[in-house]
Every structure is written in C-alpha cells, then in structure tokens.
CSV table of C-alpha atoms in Angstrom, one decimal:
chain,number,residue,atom,x,y,z
A,30,MET,CA,89.6,92.4,91.4
A,31,GLN,CA,89.4,89.0,90.2
A,32,ARG,CA,90.1,87.2,93.4
A,33,PHE,CA,87.7,84.3,93.6
A,34,LEU,CA,87.9,82.6,97.2
A,35,PHE,CA,86.8,79.0,97.7
A,36,ILE,CA,86.4,78.1,100.8
A,37,VAL,CA,87.0,74.4,101.2
A,38,LEU,CA,87.3,73.2,104.5
A,39,CYS,CA,88.3,69.3,104.9
A,40,SER,CA,89.3,68.0,108.4
A,41,SER,CA,87.7,65.0,109.8
A,42,ILE,CA,89.8,65.9,113.1
A,43,ILE,CA,89.2,69.6,113.4
A,44,LEU,CA,85.8,69.9,111.6
A,45,GLY,CA,84.5,66.3,112.0
A,46,GLY,CA,83.8,66.7,108.2
A,47,CYS,CA,83.9,69.0,105.3
A,48,ILE,CA,82.3,72.2,104.4
A,49,THR,CA,82.3,73.8,101.2
A,50,LYS,CA,81.2,77.2,100.8
A,51,THR,CA,80.1,79.5,98.1
A,52,PRO,CA,83.2,81.7,96.4
A,53,PHE,CA,83.4,85.1,98.1
A,54,ASP,CA,84.5,87.9,95.9
A,55,PHE,CA,84.5,91.4,97.5
A,56,ASP,CA,83.7,93.0,94.1
A,57,GLU,CA,80.5,91.8,94.8
A,58,ILE,CA,80.3,93.6,98.1
A,59,GLU,CA,78.4,97.0,98.2
A,60,SER,CA,77.2,97.7,101.7
A,61,TYR,CA,78.5,96.6,105.3
A,62,LYS,CA,77.9,97.3,108.4
A,63,ILE,CA,79.6,96.4,111.8
A,64,PHE,CA,77.5,95.3,114.9
A,65,TYR,CA,79.2,94.1,118.3
A,66,ASN,CA,76.7,93.8,120.1
A,67,VAL,CA,74.3,91.2,121.3
A,68,PRO,CA,71.5,90.7,118.2
A,69,THR,CA,67.8,90.3,118.6
A,70,ASP,CA,65.5,88.2,116.0
A,71,GLU,CA,64.6,91.5,114.5
A,72,ILE,CA,68.7,92.7,113.5
A,73,ILE,CA,69.0,89.4,112.5
A,74,GLU,CA,66.3,89.8,110.0
A,75,ASP,CA,67.5,93.4,109.3
A,76,MET,CA,71.0,92.0,108.3
A,77,ALA,CA,70.1,91.3,105.0
A,78,ARG,CA,69.8,94.6,103.8
A,79,TYR,CA,73.8,94.3,103.9
A,80,ASP,CA,75.9,92.4,101.6
A,81,LEU,CA,78.2,92.2,104.9
A,82,VAL,CA,78.5,92.1,108.2
A,83,ILE,CA,81.3,91.9,110.6
A,84,ILE,CA,80.3,90.7,113.9
A,85,GLU,CA,81.4,89.5,117.8
A,86,PRO,CA,80.8,85.8,117.1
A,87,ILE,CA,80.5,85.2,120.8
A,88,TRP,CA,77.0,86.3,120.9
A,89,TYR,CA,75.8,84.1,118.0
A,90,SER,CA,74.9,80.1,117.7
A,91,PRO,CA,75.7,78.7,114.6
A,92,GLU,CA,71.8,78.7,113.6
A,93,GLN,CA,71.5,82.2,113.9
A,94,ILE,CA,75.1,82.7,111.4
A,95,GLU,CA,72.8,80.5,108.9
A,96,THR,CA,69.7,82.5,109.3
A,97,ILE,CA,72.0,85.4,108.2
A,98,ARG,CA,73.7,83.8,105.5
A,99,SER,CA,70.6,82.2,104.2
A,100,ASN,CA,70.1,85.8,102.9
A,101,GLY,CA,73.1,86.2,100.8
A,102,THR,CA,75.1,88.2,103.2
A,103,LYS,CA,78.6,87.6,103.9
A,104,VAL,CA,79.6,87.5,107.9
A,105,LEU,CA,83.3,87.9,109.1
A,106,GLY,CA,84.2,87.1,112.7
A,107,TYR,CA,85.7,89.6,115.3
A,108,ILE,CA,88.8,88.5,116.5
A,109,ASN,CA,90.9,90.6,119.0
A,110,VAL,CA,94.2,89.9,118.1
A,111,MET,CA,96.5,92.8,119.9
A,112,GLU,CA,94.6,93.2,122.9
A,113,ALA,CA,93.1,91.2,125.5
A,114,ASP,CA,89.6,92.4,126.8
A,115,THR,CA,89.0,92.2,130.8
A,116,TRP,CA,85.1,91.2,130.1
A,117,ASN,CA,86.5,88.1,128.2
A,118,ARG,CA,87.4,85.8,131.3
A,119,ALA,CA,87.4,82.7,128.6
A,120,LEU,CA,90.0,83.9,126.8
A,121,ILE,CA,91.9,85.6,129.7
A,122,GLY,CA,91.9,82.6,131.7
A,123,GLN,CA,94.1,80.8,128.9
A,124,MET,CA,96.6,83.0,128.8
A,125,GLU,CA,100.2,83.1,130.9
A,126,GLU,CA,102.3,85.9,131.7
A,127,ASP,CA,104.2,85.6,128.5
A,128,ASP,CA,101.3,86.3,126.3
A,129,PHE,CA,100.6,89.8,127.5
A,130,PHE,CA,103.2,92.5,126.5
A,131,TYR,CA,105.4,94.4,129.2
A,132,ARG,CA,107.3,97.7,128.6
A,133,ASP,CA,109.5,98.3,131.5
A,134,GLY,CA,108.0,95.8,133.1
A,135,GLU,CA,104.6,96.8,133.0
A,136,ARG,CA,101.8,95.5,131.0
A,137,ILE,CA,100.4,98.1,128.8
A,138,TYR,CA,96.7,98.9,129.7
A,139,PHE,CA,94.1,101.0,127.3
A,140,PRO,CA,91.6,102.7,129.9
A,141,LYS,CA,89.4,103.4,127.0
A,142,TRP,CA,89.0,99.8,125.9
A,143,ASP,CA,89.5,98.1,129.6
A,144,SER,CA,92.5,95.9,127.7
A,145,TYR,CA,95.7,94.8,127.8
A,146,LEU,CA,98.3,94.6,124.9
A,147,THR,CA,99.0,91.5,123.8
A,148,ASN,CA,102.4,89.5,122.9
A,149,ILE,CA,101.6,88.1,119.5
A,150,ALA,CA,105.4,86.8,119.6
A,151,SER,CA,104.4,84.2,121.7
A,152,ALA,CA,103.3,81.1,120.5
A,153,ASN,CA,101.1,80.1,123.4
A,154,PHE,CA,99.1,83.4,122.5
A,155,ARG,CA,99.0,82.4,119.2
A,156,LYS,CA,97.8,79.0,119.7
A,157,ILE,CA,94.7,80.4,122.3
A,158,LEU,CA,93.8,82.7,118.9
A,159,MET,CA,93.9,80.1,116.4
A,160,ARG,CA,91.4,78.2,119.0
A,161,GLU,CA,89.0,81.3,119.0
A,162,ILE,CA,89.2,81.4,115.3
A,163,GLN,CA,88.1,77.8,115.5
A,164,LYS,CA,85.2,78.1,118.0
A,165,GLN,CA,84.0,80.8,116.9
A,166,VAL,CA,84.8,81.4,113.4
A,167,ILE,CA,84.9,77.9,111.7
A,168,ASN,CA,82.5,75.9,114.0
A,169,LYS,CA,80.3,78.6,113.6
A,170,HIS,CA,80.6,78.4,109.9
A,171,LEU,CA,81.2,82.2,109.1
A,172,ASP,CA,82.5,83.4,105.6
A,173,GLY,CA,85.8,85.0,107.3
A,174,ILE,CA,87.9,86.6,110.1
A,175,PHE,CA,88.3,90.3,111.1
A,176,LEU,CA,91.3,91.0,112.8
A,177,ASP,CA,90.9,93.6,114.8
A,178,THR,CA,93.7,95.8,117.1
A,179,VAL,CA,96.4,95.0,114.6
A,180,GLY,CA,97.3,98.6,114.2
A,181,ASP,CA,98.4,98.4,117.5
A,182,ILE,CA,101.7,96.9,116.5
A,183,ASP,CA,101.8,100.6,114.4
A,184,ASP,CA,100.7,102.8,117.4
A,185,VAL,CA,102.6,101.4,120.3
A,186,HIS,CA,105.9,99.9,118.7
A,187,LEU,CA,107.2,101.8,115.7
A,188,ASP,CA,109.1,103.7,117.8
A,189,HIS,CA,110.8,100.5,119.3
A,190,PRO,CA,112.3,98.7,116.5
A,191,ASP,CA,113.3,95.7,118.4
A,192,ASP,CA,109.8,95.0,119.7
A,193,LEU,CA,108.4,96.0,116.4
A,194,ALA,CA,110.8,93.1,114.5
A,195,GLU,CA,109.5,90.7,117.1
A,196,GLN,CA,105.8,91.7,117.1
A,197,LEU,CA,105.6,91.5,113.1
A,198,ASP,CA,107.4,88.2,113.2
A,199,GLY,CA,104.8,86.7,115.8
A,200,LEU,CA,102.0,88.1,113.3
A,201,GLU,CA,103.3,87.0,110.1
A,202,ALA,CA,103.6,83.2,112.0
A,203,PHE,CA,100.2,83.9,113.0
A,204,LEU,CA,98.7,84.8,109.3
A,205,LYS,CA,100.9,81.6,108.1
A,206,SER,CA,99.2,79.3,110.7
A,207,ILE,CA,95.7,80.8,109.6
A,208,GLN,CA,96.2,80.2,105.8
A,209,GLY,CA,97.4,76.9,106.6
A,210,THR,CA,95.1,75.5,108.6
A,211,TYR,CA,91.8,77.2,107.1
A,212,PRO,CA,93.0,77.9,103.2
A,213,GLY,CA,91.1,80.0,101.4
A,214,VAL,CA,88.6,81.9,104.3
A,215,PRO,CA,89.2,85.8,103.8
A,216,ILE,CA,90.9,87.5,106.3
A,217,VAL,CA,90.6,91.4,106.7
A,218,GLN,CA,93.2,93.2,108.8
A,219,ASN,CA,92.0,96.6,110.7
A,220,TRP,CA,94.1,99.7,110.0
A,221,GLY,CA,97.9,99.7,110.5
A,222,ILE,CA,99.0,100.2,107.2
A,223,GLU,CA,102.8,100.2,108.4
A,224,THR,CA,102.4,96.6,109.6
A,225,LEU,CA,100.4,95.9,106.2
A,226,GLU,CA,103.4,97.2,104.1
A,227,ARG,CA,106.2,95.4,106.2
A,228,THR,CA,104.6,92.1,106.9
A,229,SER,CA,100.7,91.4,106.3
A,230,ALA,CA,99.9,92.5,102.8
A,231,PRO,CA,100.9,89.0,101.4
A,232,TYR,CA,98.4,87.3,103.5
A,233,VAL,CA,95.5,89.4,103.8
A,234,ASP,CA,92.4,89.9,101.8
A,235,GLY,CA,91.0,93.1,103.2
A,236,PHE,CA,92.2,96.0,104.9
A,237,MET,CA,90.0,98.4,107.0
A,238,TRP,CA,90.6,102.3,107.5
A,239,GLU,CA,88.3,103.5,110.5
A,240,GLY,CA,88.1,107.5,110.7
A,241,PHE,CA,88.2,108.1,107.4
A,242,ASN,CA,86.1,111.4,107.1
A,243,TYR,CA,86.7,113.9,104.3
A,244,THR,CA,88.5,116.5,105.8
A,245,ALA,CA,90.5,115.1,108.2
A,246,ILE,CA,92.0,113.0,105.2
A,247,THR,CA,92.2,115.7,102.7
A,248,THR,CA,93.6,118.5,104.9
A,249,ASP,CA,96.4,115.8,105.9
A,250,SER,CA,99.4,115.3,104.2
A,251,TRP,CA,100.3,112.0,106.2
A,252,SER,CA,96.6,110.6,105.3
A,253,MET,CA,96.9,111.4,101.8
A,254,GLU,CA,100.4,109.7,101.2
A,255,LYS,CA,98.6,106.7,103.1
A,256,ILE,CA,96.0,106.3,100.4
A,257,GLU,CA,99.1,106.0,98.0
A,258,ARG,CA,100.5,103.9,99.5
A,259,LEU,CA,97.6,101.9,100.2
A,260,ASP,CA,96.3,102.2,96.5
A,261,ALA,CA,99.9,100.7,95.5
A,262,LEU,CA,99.3,97.7,97.7
A,263,ARG,CA,95.8,97.1,96.6
A,264,GLU,CA,97.3,96.6,93.1
A,265,THR,CA,100.2,94.4,94.1
A,266,TYR,CA,98.5,92.5,96.3
A,267,ASP,CA,94.7,92.9,95.2
A,268,ILE,CA,93.5,93.3,98.8
A,269,ALA,CA,90.0,95.3,99.1
A,270,VAL,CA,89.9,98.1,101.4
A,271,LEU,CA,87.1,99.1,103.5
A,272,THR,CA,86.7,102.4,104.8
A,273,VAL,CA,84.7,104.0,107.8
A,274,SER,CA,83.2,107.4,108.5
A,275,ASP,CA,81.8,109.0,111.7
A,276,GLN,CA,81.7,112.5,110.1
A,277,GLU,CA,80.5,114.3,106.4
A,278,GLU,CA,79.2,111.0,105.1
A,279,PRO,CA,78.5,112.0,101.6
A,280,ALA,CA,82.2,113.4,101.0
A,281,SER,CA,83.6,110.8,102.8
A,282,ARG,CA,81.7,108.0,101.1
A,283,GLU,CA,82.5,110.1,97.7
A,284,LEU,CA,86.1,110.0,98.4
A,285,ALA,CA,86.4,106.5,99.3
A,286,GLU,CA,84.4,105.3,96.2
A,287,GLN,CA,86.7,107.6,94.3
A,288,HIS,CA,89.6,105.0,95.0
A,289,GLY,CA,87.8,101.9,94.9
A,290,TYR,CA,86.9,101.3,98.6
A,291,ILE,CA,83.9,100.1,100.2
A,292,HIS,CA,82.5,102.6,102.4
A,293,TYR,CA,80.4,102.5,105.5
A,294,HIS,CA,79.4,105.3,108.1
A,295,GLU,CA,78.7,105.2,111.4
A,296,PRO,CA,78.1,108.1,113.3
A,297,THR,CA,78.0,106.5,116.7
A,298,TYR,CA,79.7,103.2,117.5
A,299,TYR,CA,79.3,99.6,116.5
A,300,ASP,CA,77.1,98.2,119.6
A,301,THR,CA,73.7,100.0,118.4
A,302,TRP,CA,71.7,99.1,115.1
A,303,ASP,CA,69.8,101.5,113.2
A,304,PHE,CA,67.0,100.1,111.3
C-alpha cells in the first residue's frame, strides 16, 4: 500500500488556524489496541507500546492526546454512527424524532448496548455527527476517525431494500461531508462488508473485522467468501484491514497476516487495559 495521507486542515473559521500533521501510512502500523474506558496516566504512558490506538475521545483532553501522539502512536477517535447510546445524553439531547430509525412505527433498541438505531438519512443527524467529529477528533488533534456500528446497516436493513437504499445514500452523504470538510483525515469503518462494497469503499482508508477467530472463519464458507471479496476491495481501493480476535490467538493472527491484515487479539473487551 502506497497511500500517504497528508493531513492539512486549514480553516480560520472552524479550527481557528492551520494544523498540519505528519503523513499517516497504514503500512507503518504493525500493532494496535482498542480502549474505550477512562484512561489513567499509566495507561496513557503504556500506549506508546502500540503503533495505533482507537479510543473514545470523550474521556480525553487535548493535552492527553498530545502526550500519546508525542511517542509516535497514532490515535483514532471513536464515533458511533448508527446507534445512539443512552448514556451519551449530550448527543441524544441534540437529536430530533426523525434522527432515530423506526420500523413499523417503533424505534429499534439494542438491549446489549442500551442504544437506539439511528437514521443516517437524516440531514440533521449527519450534522450532529459532524459536530462530534469536530469536537472530539479535530479539536483534540487526533489522527483519524473510527466509524463504529456502520455494520448495523447490513445487519438491520439488508432484507428491506427501500430502507437499505435510503441509509446507504445517507451514509455516502456523510462520508462525502467528512472528506470535504476534513480532507486527508483517515477514516476506518467497523464491519459491514455489504455496505463497504455498495457504498463506502471509495471513501474509507481502513476496514475492521471483529470476531476474526480462526476456526469460525475457516469452517464457514460465508466468512471465506467475505475474505475473497474484502481482498478484492483492498486491491481496488487500497484499503487497510484491521482484524480482532478473542479466541485462538496464534492461529487467528497467522490467518490475518497471511492476507496482509493488521491483527489485534482481545480476549475480554475494550474497557480494560492489559499492561
């Protein structure tokens, strides 16, 4: 991969100045870790062991981000695209009724995450997300954006063609807004390979595959087909692939690396930090 992303953000109105960041090439990333909890000074110091960390930027100050980046570690900021978490009252407080997605007159609720499905086709909701990117990623000088829950489009809408088309159009409008407002800032999409193929591949720089466990992958024809399709997209659009396993670390890592993916093993969840 020979994509060098020069991030030059110049806007006296939006940023109050011009911020130039160093080139960000995913070929330079060999190790990464995901952490969504509140950091300690020890955790921030230990992040220097990784080439890349993916964090929930709400819990970080710009000074903490600068400490992490000063060691050469790249930082991606988590943005929840297709779900609104009930704990995030500041975000939900900005949302209107049409910013949630309804099916048969009811909102779709995810009990596991205590969140509601959002409507990316809503222009107002896209504006809310853009404000979140500005506040949590750009203003805090992170290196890129991690778009979580995009895979919900596949999971919820594939059997509903009209809804699917509407949500994909909304996602494309959102991605174009990011590129137009923050040219060069890397975007990583979490899951949703159908969405990647149909809409987002030309706009994203990375794609994450969670649950990349060796036996589950190699004994499932659907998963093996997805690897072939993903590799074809990588070839066409020069997309980095990040994988996450929670089982069979050596075999899962070997399978990922055979395909040129950047692998991370996490046996618990992203709210703990293992030193």
